[in-house]
Amino acid sequence: MTMLASIALVLLVLSNIRLLGGSRLGTLIQTVAIQGVILAFLPLFAHPGGGLNYELLAMAAATGLIKGLVLPRMLTRAVRDVQVRREVEPIVGYSTSLLVGLAALAVSAYLGWKLSPAEPAVSPLLVPVAIFTVLVGLFLIMTRRKALTQVVGYLVFENGIYTFGVSLAYRQPLLVELSVLLDVFVGVFVMGIIVFHIQREFDHIDADKLSLLRDGESQEEHQ
Amino acid sequence: MAAIILLIFAPLLAGVINRAKAFFAGRTGQPLLQVYFDIAKLLRKGVVYSRTTTWVFRAGPIVSLAAVLCAACMIPLGGVRALMSFPGDFILVAYLLGLARFMTVLAALDTGSAFEGMGASREVQFAALTEPALLLALISIGSATGDWSLHEMFAVVNAHAWAAHGAVLAMATVALLAVLLVENSRVPFDDPNTHLELTMIHEVMVLDHSGPDLAFIEFGASVKFAMFAALLSGLIVPVRTGLAWVDASAALAGLFAVAVVAGVIESCMARLRILRVPQMLVAASVLAGVAILVALAQGVAP
């Protein structure tokens, strides 16, 4: 089981790297979907003792369904609606992003092994990978201009927190986990609608231009 | 011993790549031994030196070949012993290759041609990204096996090591394959056949060399390819029986397999846009970094 969990975690790291280096929105969304599927399997592998119960299975199924299927579908639809294919001119370039990713990996390995978890973690990779995923998500939110890429960053960030929670999966009440999933679902749902409206209003979804918003006529001048 | 095998078979590997490419293109291709003939022919020829060049230009090929040969002495071929081996020798190998590249670049700059200067600039730019990938990949293998000399770390890569550290070794293999392709200016990073100024990197730097100098460069290039192929072969062919002949022939088969793989990649893939190359190299470094992380995690595990 530890072996399978380690493989899943390594795949998670590799998908994060793909997110850092990818420019096509389609690729990013596809990668986040893959992450969702990996995360669905993670609690099953990470379960100590090997016995499966219905709560764990239900959680895996719900995670896989929402993170692997529903959310990517919604994002894909948003991409189609706003007619944006690529993230052009990110604030930090792709090669630099990858280097930052390498640094983040080192930092999270250091932090992850410094923290001594109360529960023996299922795999020594778990905590570092969780921190790394959180950092990558935050980095995507900070350095990408398109609103949709930032939504992807938010999802990655949430995936990181979820990974962190896996170490406690068999202690965590099902209800809490499901309500978090619901929150994320609603969040992405709302963000999808907002992205669509931003695009309809301004003909682009560059979020950094929103910081220049003023009311009424000055806004028209800005356009 | 491994170094002797490498030196003998190095030009043959180049022939194997060419035959693999010819097979894909539906041609007969040049003879397998063509590179030996080329080198022999070049050695018998005279040398032409431009009047603008200085001693640096003449020293370039000689020092590069010497550095590459020294590095080859430390490369094991699977279970076959390297001539020299001490803890941390892979760092010396990386820097000997760096020295070889430095001299090639200096010689290219010495010609005073803008054309060669451009190639030199690209070569150095990509080398700065390749070197970390190479070192990180080797460190990841080292931390998985717990040995820090090239010979020792490759001597224990057997089927058992693959079972225990499969993920680490697989990622190191991919990173090393990327390093092999870029260091030897193969597709998808560079095209060894092109002489189009916008695309070529390595080939442009040696345009002004002739005669024995060019023979040295050709031989040095094929030895360099053989070195990286030997490292990869050590990873992908986990045969360590302890019987010298079995190990050597298995590793040799791996060597030719790597050459065929390089030929197949070259036939099936298009060259990357030059802007994408650094990104792929950084990705290779990151992959090797992940491999180190996983290897360390296994060390941390109770």
Coordinates of C-alpha atoms in Angstrom, one line a residue:
Chain A
M1 CA 0.0 0.0 0.0
T2 CA 2.8 2.4 0.8
M3 CA 4.4 1.6 -2.5
L4 CA 1.1 2.5 -4.4
A5 CA 0.7 5.6 -2.3
S6 CA 4.3 6.7 -3.1
I7 CA 3.7 6.2 -6.8
A8 CA 0.5 8.2 -6.7
L9 CA 2.4 11.0 -4.9
V10 CA 5.2 11.0 -7.4
L11 CA 2.6 11.3 -10.2
L12 CA 1.1 14.2 -8.3
V13 CA 4.5 16.0 -8.2
L14 CA 4.9 15.3 -12.0
S15 CA 1.5 16.7 -12.7
N16 CA 2.4 19.8 -10.7
I17 CA 5.5 20.2 -12.9
R18 CA 3.3 20.0 -16.0
L19 CA 1.1 22.7 -14.6
L20 CA 4.1 25.0 -14.0
G21 CA 5.4 24.5 -17.6
G22 CA 2.2 24.4 -19.6
S23 CA 0.7 27.3 -21.5
R24 CA -2.4 25.8 -23.1
L25 CA -5.4 26.2 -20.9
G26 CA -6.7 22.8 -22.2
T27 CA -3.5 21.1 -21.0
L28 CA -3.8 22.8 -17.6
I29 CA -7.4 21.7 -17.1
Q30 CA -6.6 18.2 -18.3
T31 CA -3.7 18.0 -15.8
V32 CA -5.9 19.2 -12.9
A33 CA -8.4 16.5 -13.9
I34 CA -5.6 13.9 -13.7
Q35 CA -4.7 15.3 -10.3
G36 CA -8.3 14.9 -9.2
V37 CA -8.3 11.2 -10.2
I38 CA -5.0 10.6 -8.4
L39 CA -6.4 12.3 -5.3
A40 CA -9.4 10.1 -5.5
F41 CA -7.2 7.0 -5.3
L42 CA -4.9 8.4 -2.7
P43 CA -7.0 7.8 0.5
L44 CA -7.6 4.2 -0.6
F45 CA -3.9 3.6 -0.8
A46 CA -3.1 5.6 2.2
H47 CA -5.5 3.7 4.4
P48 CA -3.5 2.0 7.1
G49 CA -4.3 -1.6 8.0
G50 CA -5.7 -2.2 4.5
G51 CA -9.3 -2.6 5.5
L52 CA -11.7 -0.5 3.4
N53 CA -14.9 0.9 4.7
Y54 CA -17.9 2.5 3.0
E55 CA -17.1 6.0 4.1
L56 CA -13.6 5.9 2.5
L57 CA -15.1 4.5 -0.7
A58 CA -17.8 7.1 -0.8
M59 CA -15.2 9.8 -0.3
A60 CA -13.0 8.5 -3.1
A61 CA -16.0 8.2 -5.4
A62 CA -17.1 11.8 -4.6
T63 CA -13.6 13.2 -5.0
G64 CA -13.1 11.4 -8.3
L65 CA -16.4 12.5 -9.7
I66 CA -16.2 16.1 -8.7
K67 CA -12.5 16.8 -9.1
G68 CA -11.8 14.5 -12.0
L69 CA -14.9 15.1 -14.0
V70 CA -17.3 17.8 -13.0
L71 CA -14.9 20.7 -12.3
P72 CA -12.8 20.1 -15.4
R73 CA -16.0 20.0 -17.5
M74 CA -17.0 23.3 -16.1
L75 CA -13.6 24.8 -16.8
T76 CA -13.5 23.4 -20.3
R77 CA -16.9 24.9 -20.9
A78 CA -15.7 28.3 -19.6
V79 CA -12.7 28.1 -22.0
R80 CA -15.0 27.4 -24.9
D81 CA -17.3 30.3 -23.9
V82 CA -14.5 32.9 -23.5
Q83 CA -12.5 31.8 -26.6
V84 CA -9.1 31.9 -24.8
R85 CA -6.7 29.1 -25.7
R86 CA -3.4 30.0 -24.1
E87 CA -1.9 31.8 -21.2
V88 CA 0.1 34.5 -23.0
E89 CA 2.8 36.5 -21.2
P90 CA 2.6 35.1 -17.7
I91 CA 4.2 37.4 -15.1
V92 CA 6.9 34.7 -14.5
G93 CA 8.1 32.8 -17.6
Y94 CA 7.6 29.1 -18.0
S95 CA 11.3 28.1 -17.6
T96 CA 11.6 30.3 -14.6
S97 CA 8.4 28.8 -13.2
L98 CA 9.9 25.4 -13.5
L99 CA 13.1 26.5 -11.7
V100 CA 10.9 28.1 -9.0
G101 CA 9.1 24.8 -8.8
L102 CA 12.5 23.0 -8.2
A103 CA 13.2 25.5 -5.4
A104 CA 9.7 25.0 -4.0
L105 CA 10.2 21.2 -4.0
A106 CA 13.4 21.6 -2.0
V107 CA 11.7 23.9 0.5
S108 CA 8.7 21.6 0.9
A109 CA 11.0 18.6 1.4
Y110 CA 12.9 20.5 4.1
L111 CA 9.7 21.7 5.8
G112 CA 7.9 18.3 5.4
W113 CA 10.6 16.4 7.1
K114 CA 11.1 19.0 9.8
L115 CA 7.5 18.7 10.8
S116 CA 7.0 15.6 12.8
P117 CA 3.3 14.5 12.3
A118 CA 1.4 13.3 15.3
E119 CA 0.3 10.3 13.2
P120 CA 2.9 8.3 11.4
A121 CA 2.4 9.4 7.8
V122 CA 1.5 6.7 5.4
S123 CA 4.4 7.6 3.1
P124 CA 7.3 10.0 4.0
L125 CA 6.5 11.7 0.7
L126 CA 3.0 12.7 1.8
V127 CA 3.6 15.9 3.7
P128 CA 6.3 17.3 1.4
V129 CA 4.2 16.6 -1.7
A130 CA 1.2 18.3 0.0
I131 CA 3.2 21.4 0.8
F132 CA 4.6 21.4 -2.7
T133 CA 1.2 21.2 -4.3
V134 CA -0.1 24.1 -2.1
L135 CA 3.0 26.2 -3.1
V136 CA 2.5 25.4 -6.8
G137 CA -1.2 26.4 -6.5
L138 CA -0.3 29.7 -4.9
F139 CA 2.4 30.3 -7.4
L140 CA 0.0 29.8 -10.3
I141 CA -2.5 32.2 -8.7
M142 CA 0.2 34.8 -8.3
T143 CA 2.0 34.7 -11.6
R144 CA -0.6 34.0 -14.2
R145 CA -2.7 36.7 -15.8
K146 CA -5.7 34.9 -17.1
A147 CA -8.6 34.5 -14.7
L148 CA -9.1 30.9 -15.8
T149 CA -5.5 29.9 -15.0
Q150 CA -6.0 31.5 -11.6
V151 CA -9.0 29.3 -11.1
V152 CA -6.8 26.3 -12.0
G153 CA -4.3 27.5 -9.4
Y154 CA -7.0 27.7 -6.8
L155 CA -8.0 24.1 -7.6
V156 CA -4.4 22.9 -7.3
F157 CA -4.1 24.8 -4.0
E158 CA -7.1 23.0 -2.7
N159 CA -5.7 19.7 -4.0
G160 CA -2.7 20.3 -1.9
I161 CA -4.8 20.8 1.3
Y162 CA -6.7 17.7 0.4
T163 CA -3.4 15.7 0.1
F164 CA -2.4 17.0 3.5
G165 CA -5.8 15.8 4.9
V166 CA -5.2 12.3 3.5
S167 CA -2.8 11.5 6.3
L168 CA -5.8 11.8 8.6
A169 CA -8.3 10.5 6.2
Y170 CA -9.6 7.6 8.4
R171 CA -10.1 10.0 11.3
Q172 CA -11.8 12.7 9.4
P173 CA -15.5 12.7 9.4
L174 CA -17.0 12.1 6.0
L175 CA -19.3 15.0 6.4
V176 CA -16.4 17.5 6.7
E177 CA -14.7 16.2 3.6
L178 CA -17.9 16.2 1.6
S179 CA -18.8 19.8 2.7
V180 CA -15.3 20.9 1.6
L181 CA -15.9 19.3 -1.8
L182 CA -19.2 21.1 -2.0
D183 CA -17.5 24.4 -1.2
V184 CA -14.9 23.9 -3.9
F185 CA -17.6 22.9 -6.4
V186 CA -19.7 26.0 -5.6
G187 CA -16.5 28.2 -5.7
V188 CA -15.5 27.0 -9.2
F189 CA -19.1 27.2 -10.4
V190 CA -19.2 30.9 -9.3
M191 CA -15.8 31.6 -10.7
G192 CA -16.8 30.1 -14.0
I193 CA -19.7 32.4 -14.2
I194 CA -17.6 35.4 -13.2
V195 CA -15.0 34.6 -15.8
F196 CA -17.7 34.5 -18.4
H197 CA -19.1 37.9 -17.3
I198 CA -15.6 39.5 -17.1
Q199 CA -15.1 38.4 -20.7
R200 CA -18.4 39.7 -21.9
E201 CA -17.8 43.0 -20.3
F202 CA -14.2 43.6 -21.2
D203 CA -13.5 41.2 -24.1
H204 CA -10.6 39.7 -22.2
I205 CA -10.0 37.8 -18.9
D206 CA -6.7 39.4 -17.9
A207 CA -7.2 39.7 -14.2
D208 CA -4.4 42.2 -13.5
K209 CA -6.3 44.8 -15.6
L210 CA -9.1 44.6 -13.1
S211 CA -7.0 46.4 -10.6
L212 CA -7.4 49.5 -12.7
L213 CA -11.2 49.4 -12.5
R214 CA -12.8 52.7 -11.7
D215 CA -16.5 53.5 -11.9
G216 CA -18.3 55.0 -14.8
E217 CA -16.6 57.0 -17.5
S218 CA -13.0 56.7 -16.5
Q219 CA -13.4 53.0 -17.0
E220 CA -14.6 53.5 -20.6
E221 CA -11.5 55.7 -21.2
H222 CA -9.3 53.0 -19.9
Q223 CA -10.7 50.6 -22.5
Chain B
M1 CA 38.2 -1.9 -19.0
A2 CA 35.0 -0.1 -19.7
A3 CA 36.9 2.9 -21.2
I4 CA 38.7 0.6 -23.7
I5 CA 35.4 -0.9 -24.8
L6 CA 33.9 2.6 -25.1
L7 CA 36.8 3.9 -27.2
I8 CA 36.7 0.9 -29.6
F9 CA 32.9 0.9 -30.1
A10 CA 32.2 4.7 -30.0
P11 CA 32.4 5.4 -33.7
L12 CA 30.4 2.3 -34.4
L13 CA 27.5 3.7 -32.2
A14 CA 27.3 6.7 -34.5
G15 CA 27.1 4.3 -37.4
V16 CA 24.2 2.5 -35.7
I17 CA 22.3 5.7 -35.2
N18 CA 22.8 6.5 -38.9
R19 CA 21.6 3.1 -39.9
A20 CA 18.5 3.4 -37.7
K21 CA 17.7 6.7 -39.3
A22 CA 18.3 5.3 -42.8
F23 CA 16.0 2.3 -42.0
F24 CA 13.2 4.7 -41.1
A25 CA 13.7 6.8 -44.2
G26 CA 13.7 3.7 -46.3
R27 CA 17.4 4.1 -47.4
T28 CA 20.2 1.7 -47.3
G29 CA 22.3 4.2 -45.4
Q30 CA 26.1 4.5 -45.0
P31 CA 28.2 1.6 -43.9
L32 CA 28.2 0.9 -40.2
L33 CA 31.9 1.6 -40.1
Q34 CA 31.7 4.9 -42.0
V35 CA 32.8 7.0 -39.0
Y36 CA 36.0 5.0 -38.7
F37 CA 36.7 5.6 -42.4
D38 CA 36.0 9.3 -42.0
I39 CA 38.3 9.6 -39.0
A40 CA 41.1 7.6 -40.8
K41 CA 40.7 9.8 -43.9
L42 CA 40.8 13.0 -41.9
L43 CA 43.9 11.9 -39.9
R44 CA 45.8 11.6 -43.2
K45 CA 44.9 15.0 -44.4
G46 CA 46.6 18.3 -43.9
V47 CA 45.3 21.2 -41.8
V48 CA 44.2 24.7 -42.9
Y49 CA 44.4 27.4 -40.3
S50 CA 42.8 30.8 -40.8
R51 CA 45.2 33.7 -40.4
T52 CA 43.0 35.3 -37.7
T53 CA 43.2 32.4 -35.4
T54 CA 45.8 32.0 -32.6
W55 CA 47.1 29.0 -30.6
V56 CA 43.7 28.8 -28.8
F57 CA 42.1 27.6 -32.0
R58 CA 44.8 24.9 -32.4
A59 CA 44.6 23.8 -28.8
G60 CA 40.8 23.6 -28.8
P61 CA 40.3 20.1 -30.4
I62 CA 43.3 18.6 -28.6
V63 CA 42.3 19.7 -25.1
S64 CA 38.7 18.8 -25.7
L65 CA 39.6 15.3 -26.8
A66 CA 42.0 14.9 -23.9
A67 CA 39.3 16.0 -21.4
V68 CA 36.7 13.7 -22.9
L69 CA 39.1 10.7 -22.8
C70 CA 39.9 11.4 -19.2
A71 CA 36.2 11.5 -18.4
A72 CA 35.7 8.3 -20.3
C73 CA 38.2 6.6 -17.9
M74 CA 35.7 7.1 -15.1
I75 CA 32.6 5.8 -16.8
P76 CA 31.6 2.2 -16.0
L77 CA 29.8 0.1 -18.5
G78 CA 27.1 -1.6 -16.5
G79 CA 29.0 -4.1 -14.3
V80 CA 32.3 -3.6 -16.1
R81 CA 34.8 -1.7 -14.0
A82 CA 35.8 1.8 -14.9
L83 CA 39.5 2.4 -15.2
M84 CA 39.4 4.9 -12.3
S85 CA 36.9 5.2 -9.6
F86 CA 36.7 7.2 -6.4
P87 CA 33.8 8.7 -4.4
G88 CA 32.4 11.8 -6.1
D89 CA 34.1 11.1 -9.4
F90 CA 30.9 12.0 -11.3
I91 CA 31.5 15.6 -10.4
L92 CA 34.9 15.4 -12.0
V93 CA 33.3 13.8 -15.1
A94 CA 30.8 16.7 -15.3
Y95 CA 33.5 19.3 -15.1
L96 CA 35.8 17.5 -17.6
L97 CA 33.0 17.6 -20.0
G98 CA 32.6 21.2 -19.1
L99 CA 36.3 21.8 -19.9
A100 CA 35.9 20.1 -23.2
R101 CA 33.0 22.3 -24.1
F102 CA 34.8 25.4 -22.9
M103 CA 37.7 24.8 -25.2
T104 CA 35.5 24.1 -28.1
V105 CA 33.7 27.4 -27.4
L106 CA 37.0 29.3 -27.1
A107 CA 38.2 27.8 -30.4
A108 CA 34.9 28.8 -32.0
L109 CA 35.2 32.4 -30.7
D110 CA 38.8 32.5 -31.8
T111 CA 37.9 32.3 -35.5
G112 CA 36.3 35.7 -35.2
S113 CA 33.3 34.6 -37.2
A114 CA 29.9 35.9 -36.0
F115 CA 28.4 32.7 -37.2
E116 CA 30.5 30.6 -34.9
G117 CA 30.0 33.1 -32.1
M118 CA 26.3 32.6 -32.3
G119 CA 26.7 28.8 -32.1
A120 CA 29.0 29.2 -29.1
S121 CA 26.5 31.4 -27.3
R122 CA 23.7 28.9 -27.8
E123 CA 25.9 26.0 -26.8
V124 CA 26.8 27.7 -23.5
Q125 CA 23.3 28.7 -22.8
F126 CA 22.0 25.2 -23.1
A127 CA 25.0 23.7 -21.3
A128 CA 24.2 25.8 -18.2
L129 CA 20.9 24.0 -18.0
T130 CA 22.1 20.6 -19.0
E131 CA 24.8 20.4 -16.3
P132 CA 22.4 20.6 -13.4
A133 CA 20.2 17.9 -15.0
L134 CA 23.2 15.6 -15.4
L135 CA 24.5 16.2 -11.8
L136 CA 21.0 15.9 -10.2
A137 CA 20.3 12.7 -12.1
L138 CA 23.5 11.1 -11.0
I139 CA 23.0 12.3 -7.4
S140 CA 19.5 10.8 -7.4
I141 CA 21.0 7.4 -8.5
G142 CA 23.7 7.9 -5.8
S143 CA 21.2 8.6 -3.1
A144 CA 19.1 5.6 -4.1
T145 CA 22.0 3.2 -4.1
G146 CA 24.0 4.9 -1.3
D147 CA 27.3 4.8 -3.2
W148 CA 29.0 7.9 -4.5
S149 CA 31.4 6.8 -7.2
L150 CA 30.1 6.1 -10.7
H151 CA 31.4 2.6 -10.6
E152 CA 29.9 1.7 -7.3
M153 CA 26.5 3.2 -7.9
F154 CA 26.1 1.5 -11.2
A155 CA 27.5 -1.8 -10.0
V156 CA 24.5 -2.3 -7.7
V157 CA 21.8 -1.4 -10.2
N158 CA 20.4 -4.9 -10.6
A159 CA 16.8 -6.2 -10.8
H160 CA 16.6 -6.0 -7.1
A161 CA 17.5 -2.3 -7.1
W162 CA 14.8 -1.7 -9.8
A163 CA 12.2 -3.3 -7.6
A164 CA 13.2 -1.2 -4.6
H165 CA 13.9 2.1 -6.3
G166 CA 12.0 1.8 -9.5
A167 CA 10.5 5.3 -9.5
V168 CA 13.9 6.9 -8.8
L169 CA 15.8 5.0 -11.5
A170 CA 13.0 5.5 -14.1
M171 CA 13.1 9.3 -13.5
A172 CA 16.9 9.4 -13.6
T173 CA 16.8 7.4 -16.8
V174 CA 14.5 9.9 -18.5
A175 CA 16.6 12.9 -17.3
L176 CA 19.8 11.2 -18.5
L177 CA 18.2 10.5 -21.9
A178 CA 17.4 14.2 -22.2
V179 CA 20.9 15.1 -21.2
L180 CA 22.3 12.6 -23.7
L181 CA 20.2 14.0 -26.5
V182 CA 21.2 17.6 -25.8
E183 CA 24.8 17.0 -25.0
N184 CA 25.3 15.2 -28.3
S185 CA 23.3 17.7 -30.3
R186 CA 20.6 15.2 -31.4
V187 CA 17.0 15.8 -32.3
P188 CA 14.8 17.1 -30.7
F189 CA 17.2 19.6 -29.2
D190 CA 19.6 20.1 -32.1
D191 CA 20.0 18.6 -35.5
P192 CA 23.4 17.1 -36.2
N193 CA 22.8 17.2 -40.0
T194 CA 21.7 20.7 -40.5
H195 CA 24.0 23.5 -41.6
L196 CA 21.3 26.1 -41.5
E197 CA 22.5 29.0 -39.4
L198 CA 19.2 29.6 -37.6
T199 CA 18.9 26.1 -36.2
M200 CA 22.2 24.5 -35.5
I201 CA 24.0 24.7 -32.2
H202 CA 26.9 22.4 -32.0
E203 CA 27.8 21.8 -35.6
V204 CA 28.4 25.5 -36.3
M205 CA 31.3 25.7 -33.8
V206 CA 33.4 23.2 -35.6
L207 CA 33.0 24.4 -39.2
D208 CA 36.5 26.0 -39.3
H209 CA 38.4 22.9 -38.2
S210 CA 40.0 20.6 -40.7
G211 CA 42.2 17.5 -41.1
P212 CA 43.4 15.8 -37.9
D213 CA 41.7 18.5 -35.8
L214 CA 38.3 17.6 -37.2
A215 CA 39.1 13.9 -36.7
F216 CA 39.8 14.6 -33.0
I217 CA 36.5 16.5 -32.7
E218 CA 34.6 13.7 -34.5
F219 CA 36.1 11.0 -32.3
G220 CA 35.6 13.1 -29.2
A221 CA 31.9 13.6 -30.1
S222 CA 31.4 9.9 -30.6
V223 CA 33.2 9.0 -27.3
K224 CA 31.0 11.5 -25.5
F225 CA 27.9 9.9 -27.0
A226 CA 29.3 6.5 -26.0
M227 CA 29.9 7.7 -22.4
F228 CA 26.3 8.8 -21.9
A229 CA 25.0 5.7 -23.7
A230 CA 27.1 3.6 -21.2
L231 CA 25.5 5.4 -18.3
L232 CA 22.0 4.8 -19.7
S233 CA 22.8 1.2 -20.6
G234 CA 24.0 0.7 -17.0
L235 CA 20.5 1.8 -15.9
I236 CA 18.3 0.1 -18.4
V237 CA 20.1 -3.3 -18.5
P238 CA 20.2 -4.4 -14.9
V239 CA 22.3 -7.5 -15.5
R240 CA 25.0 -7.9 -12.8
T241 CA 26.0 -11.5 -12.7
G242 CA 29.6 -11.0 -11.7
L243 CA 30.7 -13.0 -14.8
A244 CA 32.7 -10.5 -16.8
W245 CA 31.7 -11.7 -20.2
V246 CA 28.0 -11.9 -19.5
D247 CA 27.9 -8.4 -17.9
A248 CA 30.0 -6.9 -20.7
S249 CA 28.0 -8.3 -23.5
A250 CA 24.7 -7.4 -21.9
A251 CA 25.9 -3.8 -21.3
L252 CA 27.2 -3.7 -24.9
A253 CA 23.8 -4.7 -26.1
G254 CA 22.3 -1.9 -24.0
L255 CA 24.8 0.5 -25.6
F256 CA 23.5 -0.4 -29.0
A257 CA 19.9 -0.2 -27.9
V258 CA 20.5 3.3 -26.7
A259 CA 22.0 4.2 -30.1
V260 CA 18.9 2.7 -31.8
V261 CA 16.6 4.6 -29.5
A262 CA 18.4 7.9 -30.3
G263 CA 18.0 7.1 -34.0
V264 CA 14.3 6.3 -33.6
I265 CA 13.7 9.5 -31.6
E266 CA 15.5 11.4 -34.3
S267 CA 13.4 9.8 -37.1
C268 CA 10.0 10.2 -35.3
M269 CA 10.3 13.6 -33.7
A270 CA 10.5 17.1 -35.1
R271 CA 13.1 19.5 -33.7
L272 CA 11.8 21.6 -30.8
R273 CA 11.6 25.3 -31.3
I274 CA 14.7 26.9 -29.9
L275 CA 12.7 28.7 -27.3
R276 CA 11.2 25.5 -26.0
V277 CA 14.6 23.8 -25.5
P278 CA 15.5 25.6 -22.2
Q279 CA 12.1 24.6 -20.9
M280 CA 12.6 21.0 -21.7
L281 CA 16.0 21.0 -20.0
V282 CA 14.7 22.7 -16.9
A283 CA 12.0 20.1 -16.9
A284 CA 14.7 17.3 -17.0
S285 CA 16.4 19.0 -14.0
V286 CA 13.2 19.2 -12.1
L287 CA 12.5 15.5 -12.9
A288 CA 15.9 14.6 -11.5
G289 CA 15.2 16.8 -8.5
V290 CA 12.0 14.8 -7.9
A291 CA 14.0 11.6 -8.2
I292 CA 16.3 12.9 -5.4
L293 CA 13.3 13.7 -3.2
V294 CA 11.9 10.3 -3.6
A295 CA 15.2 8.6 -2.9
L296 CA 15.7 10.7 0.2
A297 CA 12.1 9.9 1.3
Q298 CA 12.9 6.3 1.1
G299 CA 15.9 7.0 3.3
V300 CA 13.7 8.8 5.8
A301 CA 11.2 6.0 5.9
P302 CA 11.5 3.7 8.9

